[in-house]
């Protein structure tokens, strides 16, 4: 049981910090757009990454430094473009919430964006694959329990964030609140992109 608790605690601590993936889930929750599928995509993606880390992909990444560099530059480019889009939305839009309710974005593009924010972010591989993978070696007799606890933490967090965002809807009924959120999201994306390029 201690392995599962350790996995749960570690995974939760890694995903609590605001990042590109969390910001996207929050926005979808506020707009009530494909919340279940977005949360499920994030949780399943994390589960796959955790499984890869526990089963040894960390060794492959350590042996192939070019892979990390490719992910770094690709991820930074994507985050820069996504951040620019958020700034553009903050500047142009005056009623994001009403627009979302009148015409939700299609499911496939939404899930593709969600997947890109997850899989194109090198920090995901450093945190989820390398860190969780390396710590799982402390539980050689119960790696499955450790991985299960880590996966459960991800599942609980993303669904709590996605559906809990509804509690903030009264605040985001005002256009200015959406503009502020878009600016925060844009700054978050650009900050992460900058860190990727300067590491």
PDB file of C-alpha atoms in Angstrom:
ATOM      1  CA  UNK A   1       0.000   0.000   0.000  1.00  0.00           C
ATOM      2  CA  UNK A   2       2.906   2.353   0.723  1.00  0.00           C
ATOM      3  CA  UNK A   3       4.033   2.078  -2.915  1.00  0.00           C
ATOM      4  CA  UNK A   4       0.605   3.157  -4.178  1.00  0.00           C
ATOM      5  CA  UNK A   5       0.476   6.073  -1.724  1.00  0.00           C
ATOM      6  CA  UNK A   6       3.979   7.165  -2.722  1.00  0.00           C
ATOM      7  CA  UNK A   7       3.043   7.012  -6.407  1.00  0.00           C
ATOM      8  CA  UNK A   8      -0.160   8.973  -5.783  1.00  0.00           C
ATOM      9  CA  UNK A   9       1.638  11.675  -3.767  1.00  0.00           C
ATOM     10  CA  UNK A  10       4.486  12.079  -6.239  1.00  0.00           C
ATOM     11  CA  UNK A  11       2.224  12.254  -9.291  1.00  0.00           C
ATOM     12  CA  UNK A  12      -0.104  14.766  -7.633  1.00  0.00           C
ATOM     13  CA  UNK A  13       2.782  17.012  -6.621  1.00  0.00           C
ATOM     14  CA  UNK A  14       4.119  17.013 -10.198  1.00  0.00           C
ATOM     15  CA  UNK A  15       0.848  18.025 -11.870  1.00  0.00           C
ATOM     16  CA  UNK A  16      -0.425  20.562  -9.318  1.00  0.00           C
ATOM     17  CA  UNK A  17       1.684  23.397 -10.715  1.00  0.00           C
ATOM     18  CA  UNK A  18      -0.053  25.442 -13.407  1.00  0.00           C
ATOM     19  CA  UNK A  19       1.165  24.452 -16.829  1.00  0.00           C
ATOM     20  CA  UNK A  20       0.026  24.388 -20.433  1.00  0.00           C
ATOM     21  CA  UNK A  21      -2.009  21.209 -19.974  1.00  0.00           C
ATOM     22  CA  UNK A  22      -3.712  22.376 -16.773  1.00  0.00           C
ATOM     23  CA  UNK A  23      -4.514  25.779 -18.261  1.00  0.00           C
ATOM     24  CA  UNK A  24      -6.180  24.096 -21.244  1.00  0.00           C
ATOM     25  CA  UNK A  25      -8.261  21.798 -19.029  1.00  0.00           C
ATOM     26  CA  UNK A  26      -9.338  24.795 -16.932  1.00  0.00           C
ATOM     27  CA  UNK A  27     -10.463  26.718 -20.019  1.00  0.00           C
ATOM     28  CA  UNK A  28     -12.430  23.758 -21.332  1.00  0.00           C
ATOM     29  CA  UNK A  29     -14.073  23.307 -17.949  1.00  0.00           C
ATOM     30  CA  UNK A  30     -15.084  26.948 -17.806  1.00  0.00           C
ATOM     31  CA  UNK A  31     -16.563  26.767 -21.313  1.00  0.00           C
ATOM     32  CA  UNK A  32     -18.105  23.318 -20.638  1.00  0.00           C
ATOM     33  CA  UNK A  33     -16.669  22.094 -23.931  1.00  0.00           C
ATOM     34  CA  UNK A  34     -15.899  18.384 -24.199  1.00  0.00           C
ATOM     35  CA  UNK A  35     -14.826  18.351 -20.531  1.00  0.00           C
ATOM     36  CA  UNK A  36     -15.092  14.589 -20.058  1.00  0.00           C
ATOM     37  CA  UNK A  37     -13.092  13.752 -23.178  1.00  0.00           C
ATOM     38  CA  UNK A  38     -10.425  16.368 -22.479  1.00  0.00           C
ATOM     39  CA  UNK A  39      -9.963  15.137 -18.892  1.00  0.00           C
ATOM     40  CA  UNK A  40      -9.911  11.533 -20.068  1.00  0.00           C
ATOM     41  CA  UNK A  41      -7.335  12.330 -22.773  1.00  0.00           C
ATOM     42  CA  UNK A  42      -5.048  13.962 -20.192  1.00  0.00           C
ATOM     43  CA  UNK A  43      -5.470  11.137 -17.683  1.00  0.00           C
ATOM     44  CA  UNK A  44      -4.905   8.382 -20.275  1.00  0.00           C
ATOM     45  CA  UNK A  45      -1.881  10.209 -21.689  1.00  0.00           C
ATOM     46  CA  UNK A  46      -0.390  10.481 -18.210  1.00  0.00           C
ATOM     47  CA  UNK A  47      -1.142   6.817 -17.545  1.00  0.00           C
ATOM     48  CA  UNK A  48       0.705   5.800 -20.722  1.00  0.00           C
ATOM     49  CA  UNK A  49       3.675   8.014 -19.833  1.00  0.00           C
ATOM     50  CA  UNK A  50       3.779   6.658 -16.281  1.00  0.00           C
ATOM     51  CA  UNK A  51       3.653   3.100 -17.605  1.00  0.00           C
ATOM     52  CA  UNK A  52       6.477   3.853 -20.039  1.00  0.00           C
ATOM     53  CA  UNK A  53       8.549   5.375 -17.259  1.00  0.00           C
ATOM     54  CA  UNK A  54       8.038   2.453 -14.896  1.00  0.00           C
ATOM     55  CA  UNK A  55       8.793  -0.088 -17.628  1.00  0.00           C
ATOM     56  CA  UNK A  56      12.040   1.534 -18.735  1.00  0.00           C
ATOM     57  CA  UNK A  57      11.595   4.247 -21.379  1.00  0.00           C
ATOM     58  CA  UNK A  58      13.600   6.513 -19.077  1.00  0.00           C
ATOM     59  CA  UNK A  59      16.714   4.539 -20.056  1.00  0.00           C
ATOM     60  CA  UNK A  60      16.004   5.074 -23.761  1.00  0.00           C
ATOM     61  CA  UNK A  61      15.609   8.841 -23.315  1.00  0.00           C
ATOM     62  CA  UNK A  62      18.841   9.027 -21.344  1.00  0.00           C
ATOM     63  CA  UNK A  63      20.661   7.199 -24.138  1.00  0.00           C
ATOM     64  CA  UNK A  64      19.236   9.424 -26.898  1.00  0.00           C
ATOM     65  CA  UNK A  65      19.922  13.090 -26.058  1.00  0.00           C
ATOM     66  CA  UNK A  66      18.900  14.162 -29.581  1.00  0.00           C
ATOM     67  CA  UNK A  67      15.349  13.028 -28.790  1.00  0.00           C
ATOM     68  CA  UNK A  68      15.154  15.433 -25.870  1.00  0.00           C
ATOM     69  CA  UNK A  69      16.424  18.299 -28.048  1.00  0.00           C
ATOM     70  CA  UNK A  70      13.899  17.567 -30.792  1.00  0.00           C
ATOM     71  CA  UNK A  71      11.055  17.534 -28.263  1.00  0.00           C
ATOM     72  CA  UNK A  72      12.350  20.740 -26.672  1.00  0.00           C
ATOM     73  CA  UNK A  73      12.330  22.811 -29.875  1.00  0.00           C
ATOM     74  CA  UNK A  74       9.127  21.309 -31.230  1.00  0.00           C
ATOM     75  CA  UNK A  75       7.349  21.851 -27.932  1.00  0.00           C
ATOM     76  CA  UNK A  76       8.607  25.426 -27.620  1.00  0.00           C
ATOM     77  CA  UNK A  77       7.359  26.281 -31.121  1.00  0.00           C
ATOM     78  CA  UNK A  78       3.917  24.844 -30.408  1.00  0.00           C
ATOM     79  CA  UNK A  79       3.650  26.620 -27.035  1.00  0.00           C
ATOM     80  CA  UNK A  80       4.693  29.929 -28.612  1.00  0.00           C
ATOM     81  CA  UNK A  81       1.971  29.666 -31.263  1.00  0.00           C
ATOM     82  CA  UNK A  82      -0.674  28.592 -28.747  1.00  0.00           C
ATOM     83  CA  UNK A  83       0.302  31.482 -26.454  1.00  0.00           C
ATOM     84  CA  UNK A  84       0.091  33.926 -29.361  1.00  0.00           C
ATOM     85  CA  UNK A  85      -3.412  32.672 -30.087  1.00  0.00           C
ATOM     86  CA  UNK A  86      -4.412  33.297 -26.468  1.00  0.00           C
ATOM     87  CA  UNK A  87      -3.103  36.875 -26.631  1.00  0.00           C
ATOM     88  CA  UNK A  88      -4.993  37.414 -29.893  1.00  0.00           C
ATOM     89  CA  UNK A  89      -8.200  36.090 -28.324  1.00  0.00           C
ATOM     90  CA  UNK A  90      -7.741  38.359 -25.303  1.00  0.00           C
ATOM     91  CA  UNK A  91      -7.336  41.351 -27.601  1.00  0.00           C
ATOM     92  CA  UNK A  92     -10.185  40.623 -30.021  1.00  0.00           C
ATOM     93  CA  UNK A  93     -12.869  38.798 -28.073  1.00  0.00           C
ATOM     94  CA  UNK A  94     -15.480  40.433 -25.864  1.00  0.00           C
ATOM     95  CA  UNK A  95     -17.762  37.485 -25.079  1.00  0.00           C
ATOM     96  CA  UNK A  96     -15.810  34.229 -25.095  1.00  0.00           C
ATOM     97  CA  UNK A  97     -18.178  32.426 -22.750  1.00  0.00           C
ATOM     98  CA  UNK A  98     -21.279  33.262 -24.766  1.00  0.00           C
ATOM     99  CA  UNK A  99     -19.543  32.285 -28.011  1.00  0.00           C
ATOM    100  CA  UNK A 100     -18.562  28.946 -26.536  1.00  0.00           C
ATOM    101  CA  UNK A 101     -22.104  28.224 -25.428  1.00  0.00           C
ATOM    102  CA  UNK A 102     -23.572  29.142 -28.809  1.00  0.00           C
ATOM    103  CA  UNK A 103     -21.098  27.164 -30.895  1.00  0.00           C
ATOM    104  CA  UNK A 104     -18.690  24.751 -29.236  1.00  0.00           C
ATOM    105  CA  UNK A 105     -15.483  23.826 -31.010  1.00  0.00           C
ATOM    106  CA  UNK A 106     -15.417  20.424 -32.719  1.00  0.00           C
ATOM    107  CA  UNK A 107     -14.304  17.484 -30.586  1.00  0.00           C
ATOM    108  CA  UNK A 108     -11.415  16.238 -32.758  1.00  0.00           C
ATOM    109  CA  UNK A 109      -9.497  19.558 -33.023  1.00  0.00           C
ATOM    110  CA  UNK A 110     -10.000  20.065 -29.285  1.00  0.00           C
ATOM    111  CA  UNK A 111      -8.571  16.635 -28.453  1.00  0.00           C
ATOM    112  CA  UNK A 112      -5.689  17.093 -30.909  1.00  0.00           C
ATOM    113  CA  UNK A 113      -4.773  20.372 -29.194  1.00  0.00           C
ATOM    114  CA  UNK A 114      -5.016  18.661 -25.805  1.00  0.00           C
ATOM    115  CA  UNK A 115      -2.788  15.806 -26.993  1.00  0.00           C
ATOM    116  CA  UNK A 116      -0.249  18.232 -28.459  1.00  0.00           C
ATOM    117  CA  UNK A 117      -0.045  20.199 -25.209  1.00  0.00           C
ATOM    118  CA  UNK A 118       0.675  16.911 -23.445  1.00  0.00           C
ATOM    119  CA  UNK A 119       2.960  14.998 -25.807  1.00  0.00           C
ATOM    120  CA  UNK A 120       4.949  17.939 -27.252  1.00  0.00           C
ATOM    121  CA  UNK A 121       5.999  19.183 -23.827  1.00  0.00           C
ATOM    122  CA  UNK A 122       9.470  17.820 -22.922  1.00  0.00           C
ATOM    123  CA  UNK A 123       8.803  18.536 -19.236  1.00  0.00           C
ATOM    124  CA  UNK A 124       6.203  15.781 -19.341  1.00  0.00           C
ATOM    125  CA  UNK A 125       8.922  13.308 -20.249  1.00  0.00           C
ATOM    126  CA  UNK A 126      11.345  14.658 -17.665  1.00  0.00           C
ATOM    127  CA  UNK A 127       8.769  14.645 -14.853  1.00  0.00           C
ATOM    128  CA  UNK A 128       6.457  11.789 -15.693  1.00  0.00           C
ATOM    129  CA  UNK A 129       8.795   9.381 -17.467  1.00  0.00           C
ATOM    130  CA  UNK A 130      12.232  10.055 -15.979  1.00  0.00           C
ATOM    131  CA  UNK A 131      11.329  11.089 -12.427  1.00  0.00           C
ATOM    132  CA  UNK A 132       8.452   8.690 -11.808  1.00  0.00           C
ATOM    133  CA  UNK A 133      10.341   5.957 -13.646  1.00  0.00           C
ATOM    134  CA  UNK A 134      13.469   6.387 -11.546  1.00  0.00           C
ATOM    135  CA  UNK A 135      11.595   6.604  -8.223  1.00  0.00           C
ATOM    136  CA  UNK A 136       9.599   3.484  -9.088  1.00  0.00           C
ATOM    137  CA  UNK A 137      12.871   1.524  -8.782  1.00  0.00           C
ATOM    138  CA  UNK A 138      12.613   2.051  -5.016  1.00  0.00           C
ATOM    139  CA  UNK A 139       9.654  -0.332  -5.076  1.00  0.00           C
ATOM    140  CA  UNK A 140      10.992  -3.337  -7.016  1.00  0.00           C
ATOM    141  CA  UNK A 141       8.390  -5.657  -5.510  1.00  0.00           C
ATOM    142  CA  UNK A 142       5.429  -3.375  -6.129  1.00  0.00           C
ATOM    143  CA  UNK A 143       6.046  -1.278  -9.226  1.00  0.00           C
ATOM    144  CA  UNK A 144       2.480  -1.970 -10.306  1.00  0.00           C
ATOM    145  CA  UNK A 145       1.129  -0.463  -7.088  1.00  0.00           C
ATOM    146  CA  UNK A 146       3.367   2.587  -7.456  1.00  0.00           C
ATOM    147  CA  UNK A 147       2.305   3.110 -11.069  1.00  0.00           C
ATOM    148  CA  UNK A 148      -1.366   2.564 -10.176  1.00  0.00           C
ATOM    149  CA  UNK A 149      -1.204   5.192  -7.445  1.00  0.00           C
ATOM    150  CA  UNK A 150       0.452   7.676  -9.800  1.00  0.00           C
ATOM    151  CA  UNK A 151      -2.162   7.047 -12.498  1.00  0.00           C
ATOM    152  CA  UNK A 152      -5.010   7.454 -10.006  1.00  0.00           C
ATOM    153  CA  UNK A 153      -3.640  10.836  -8.883  1.00  0.00           C
ATOM    154  CA  UNK A 154      -3.627  12.052 -12.483  1.00  0.00           C
ATOM    155  CA  UNK A 155      -7.178  10.823 -13.078  1.00  0.00           C
ATOM    156  CA  UNK A 156      -8.500  12.464  -9.901  1.00  0.00           C
ATOM    157  CA  UNK A 157      -6.701  15.759 -10.550  1.00  0.00           C
ATOM    158  CA  UNK A 158      -7.762  16.305 -14.145  1.00  0.00           C
ATOM    159  CA  UNK A 159     -11.421  15.465 -13.567  1.00  0.00           C
ATOM    160  CA  UNK A 160     -11.487  17.627 -10.429  1.00  0.00           C
ATOM    161  CA  UNK A 161      -9.949  20.521 -12.377  1.00  0.00           C
ATOM    162  CA  UNK A 162     -12.177  20.105 -15.430  1.00  0.00           C
ATOM    163  CA  UNK A 163     -15.471  19.805 -13.582  1.00  0.00           C
ATOM    164  CA  UNK A 164     -14.471  21.999 -10.640  1.00  0.00           C
ATOM    165  CA  UNK A 165     -13.913  24.884 -13.058  1.00  0.00           C
ATOM    166  CA  UNK A 166     -17.708  25.232 -13.239  1.00  0.00           C
ATOM    167  CA  UNK A 167     -17.598  26.794  -9.762  1.00  0.00           C
ATOM    168  CA  UNK A 168     -15.736  29.755 -11.297  1.00  0.00           C
ATOM    169  CA  UNK A 169     -18.280  30.358 -14.065  1.00  0.00           C
ATOM    170  CA  UNK A 170     -20.010  33.304 -12.288  1.00  0.00           C
ATOM    171  CA  UNK A 171     -16.671  35.130 -12.285  1.00  0.00           C
ATOM    172  CA  UNK A 172     -16.056  34.348 -15.955  1.00  0.00           C
ATOM    173  CA  UNK A 173     -19.487  35.577 -17.018  1.00  0.00           C
ATOM    174  CA  UNK A 174     -17.739  38.932 -17.444  1.00  0.00           C
ATOM    175  CA  UNK A 175     -15.698  39.400 -20.644  1.00  0.00           C
ATOM    176  CA  UNK A 176     -12.863  41.074 -18.718  1.00  0.00           C
ATOM    177  CA  UNK A 177     -12.350  37.890 -16.686  1.00  0.00           C
ATOM    178  CA  UNK A 178     -11.934  35.872 -19.877  1.00  0.00           C
ATOM    179  CA  UNK A 179      -9.472  38.399 -21.225  1.00  0.00           C
ATOM    180  CA  UNK A 180      -7.420  38.146 -18.057  1.00  0.00           C
ATOM    181  CA  UNK A 181      -7.506  34.334 -18.247  1.00  0.00           C
ATOM    182  CA  UNK A 182      -6.389  34.383 -21.883  1.00  0.00           C
ATOM    183  CA  UNK A 183      -3.483  36.681 -20.988  1.00  0.00           C
ATOM    184  CA  UNK A 184      -2.497  34.396 -18.081  1.00  0.00           C
ATOM    185  CA  UNK A 185      -2.673  31.359 -20.381  1.00  0.00           C
ATOM    186  CA  UNK A 186      -0.602  33.153 -23.026  1.00  0.00           C
ATOM    187  CA  UNK A 187       2.022  34.170 -20.463  1.00  0.00           C
ATOM    188  CA  UNK A 188       2.104  30.614 -19.104  1.00  0.00           C
ATOM    189  CA  UNK A 189       2.666  29.150 -22.574  1.00  0.00           C
ATOM    190  CA  UNK A 190       5.383  31.679 -23.468  1.00  0.00           C
ATOM    191  CA  UNK A 191       7.122  31.253 -20.099  1.00  0.00           C
ATOM    192  CA  UNK A 192       7.285  27.492 -20.558  1.00  0.00           C
ATOM    193  CA  UNK A 193       8.485  27.941 -24.148  1.00  0.00           C
ATOM    194  CA  UNK A 194      11.202  30.331 -22.966  1.00  0.00           C
ATOM    195  CA  UNK A 195      12.353  27.896 -20.288  1.00  0.00           C
ATOM    196  CA  UNK A 196      12.506  25.104 -22.831  1.00  0.00           C
ATOM    197  CA  UNK A 197      14.748  27.170 -25.116  1.00  0.00           C
ATOM    198  CA  UNK A 198      17.063  28.429 -22.360  1.00  0.00           C
ATOM    199  CA  UNK A 199      17.607  25.214 -20.385  1.00  0.00           C
TER     200      UNK A 199
END
